[in-house]
Coordinates of C-alpha atoms and ligand atoms in Angstrom, one line a residue:
M1 CA -10.0 -30.6 43.3
S2 CA -11.2 -30.1 39.9
D3 CA -14.6 -29.6 38.8
L4 CA -15.1 -32.6 37.2
L5 CA -13.3 -34.8 40.0
K6 CA -15.8 -33.0 42.5
R7 CA -18.8 -33.8 40.4
L8 CA -17.6 -37.4 39.9
R9 CA -17.1 -37.8 43.8
G10 CA -20.5 -36.1 44.6
R11 CA -22.1 -38.9 42.5
G12 CA -20.0 -41.6 44.2
W13 CA -18.3 -42.8 41.1
R14 CA -15.6 -45.1 42.1
L15 CA -12.2 -43.5 41.7
T16 CA -9.6 -45.6 40.8
A17 CA -6.2 -44.3 40.2
Q18 CA -6.6 -44.9 36.5
R19 CA -10.1 -43.2 36.6
R20 CA -8.8 -40.2 38.5
V21 CA -6.1 -39.4 35.8
V22 CA -8.6 -39.6 32.8
A23 CA -10.8 -37.1 35.0
E24 CA -7.7 -34.9 35.8
V25 CA -6.7 -34.7 32.1
L26 CA -10.1 -33.5 31.2
D27 CA -10.6 -30.8 33.8
G28 CA -10.5 -27.4 32.6
D29 CA -12.0 -24.6 30.4
H30 CA -12.1 -25.2 26.6
V31 CA -10.9 -28.8 26.7
H32 CA -11.8 -30.9 24.0
Y33 CA -9.3 -33.7 23.5
T34 CA -9.7 -36.8 21.3
A35 CA -9.4 -40.2 23.0
D36 CA -5.8 -40.6 21.8
E37 CA -5.0 -37.3 23.2
V38 CA -6.5 -38.2 26.6
H39 CA -4.6 -41.5 26.6
A40 CA -1.2 -39.6 25.8
L41 CA -1.7 -37.1 28.6
A42 CA -2.9 -39.8 30.9
A43 CA 0.1 -41.7 30.1
D44 CA 2.4 -39.0 31.0
R45 CA 1.2 -39.2 34.6
L46 CA 0.3 -42.9 34.9
P47 CA 2.7 -44.7 32.4
E48 CA 0.7 -48.1 32.7
I49 CA -2.6 -46.8 31.6
S50 CA -3.8 -48.7 28.6
R51 CA -5.7 -47.4 25.7
A52 CA -8.7 -49.7 26.5
T53 CA -9.0 -48.2 30.1
V54 CA -9.1 -44.7 28.8
Y55 CA -11.7 -45.5 26.1
N56 CA -13.8 -47.3 28.8
T57 CA -13.6 -44.5 31.1
L58 CA -14.4 -42.0 28.4
G59 CA -17.5 -44.0 27.6
E60 CA -18.5 -44.2 31.2
L61 CA -18.2 -40.5 31.6
V62 CA -20.3 -39.8 28.5
S63 CA -23.1 -42.3 30.0
L64 CA -23.0 -40.4 33.2
G65 CA -23.6 -37.1 31.3
E66 CA -20.4 -35.6 32.8
V67 CA -18.6 -35.4 29.6
I68 CA -19.9 -35.0 26.2
E69 CA -18.7 -36.1 22.9
V70 CA -18.5 -33.4 20.3
S71 CA -17.4 -33.7 16.7
T72 CA -16.3 -30.1 15.1
D73 CA -14.3 -31.3 12.3
G74 CA -16.3 -34.4 11.2
R75 CA -13.3 -36.8 12.1
A76 CA -12.3 -37.7 15.6
K77 CA -14.9 -37.4 18.3
R78 CA -13.9 -34.9 21.1
Y79 CA -14.5 -35.4 25.0
D80 CA -15.7 -31.9 26.5
P81 CA -16.1 -31.7 30.2
N82 CA -18.3 -28.7 30.0
A83 CA -21.4 -30.7 30.2
H84 CA -23.6 -28.8 32.2
H85 CA -23.7 -25.6 30.3
A86 CA -25.2 -25.4 26.9
H87 CA -22.7 -23.9 24.4
Q88 CA -21.5 -24.2 20.9
H89 CA -17.8 -24.2 19.3
L90 CA -15.7 -21.8 17.6
V91 CA -12.9 -23.5 15.6
C92 CA -9.8 -22.0 14.1
A93 CA -9.6 -23.5 10.6
R94 CA -5.8 -23.2 10.7
C95 CA -4.6 -24.8 14.1
G96 CA -7.9 -26.5 15.1
T97 CA -8.0 -24.5 18.4
I98 CA -11.5 -25.0 20.1
R99 CA -13.5 -22.5 22.3
D100 CA -16.5 -22.9 24.0
V101 CA -18.9 -20.0 23.0
H102 CA -22.1 -18.7 24.1
P103 CA -24.3 -17.3 21.3
V104 CA -27.1 -14.7 22.4
G105 CA -30.5 -15.7 21.8
D106 CA -32.5 -18.9 21.0
L107 CA -30.8 -20.9 18.3
L108 CA -33.9 -23.0 17.6
A109 CA -35.8 -19.8 16.9
G110 CA -33.7 -19.4 13.7
L111 CA -35.4 -22.5 12.3
P112 CA -38.7 -21.2 10.6
A113 CA -41.8 -23.4 11.0
G114 CA -41.5 -24.0 7.1
E115 CA -38.1 -25.7 7.5
R116 CA -39.1 -27.9 10.3
F117 CA -40.9 -30.8 8.4
G118 CA -43.1 -31.3 11.3
F119 CA -40.3 -32.1 13.6
A120 CA -40.5 -31.2 17.4
V121 CA -37.1 -29.6 17.3
S122 CA -35.1 -30.1 20.6
S123 CA -31.5 -28.8 20.3
A124 CA -29.2 -27.3 18.0
E125 CA -25.5 -27.5 17.2
V126 CA -23.5 -24.7 15.7
T127 CA -19.9 -24.7 14.9
Y128 CA -18.4 -21.2 14.1
R129 CA -15.3 -21.3 12.0
G130 CA -12.6 -18.6 11.5
V131 CA -9.1 -17.9 12.2
C132 CA -7.8 -17.4 15.7
P133 CA -5.4 -14.4 16.6
D134 CA -2.5 -16.6 16.9
C135 CA -3.1 -17.9 13.2
A136 CA -4.2 -14.5 11.9
D137 CA -0.9 -13.1 10.4
Ligands
LIG1 ZN1 -5.4 -20.8 15.1
LIG2 ZN1 -17.2 -27.5 24.4

């Protein structure tokens, strides 16, 4: 059983066939699908699954804190099952591949007091951009 499915089962989340397929599609490392991609992949396994069901299920998974929404390109929101390990993203500017990365050190420490405008700063999101090995030539 996948990590995400295990976590959901552990929480007593009611696993219908449709919810299960959505959770299975989202399982894995470096997974960052848009809702439309999740729907297409889920429909490969369960052709009758509706877009509305996929969207509702994604919304529930986000409210449960088991999936996070990320927006690395300023366009479509993407859904990321790596919700329990703080990470940042590395994005290929050509093909859009996204990797989960773990910068060393405290990101918050990079913001000097003079740039905080009196805010109590609690988190930071960084998107590193570049060109992946497959796109490099
Ligand atoms: Zn690439
Ligand atoms: Zn991620």
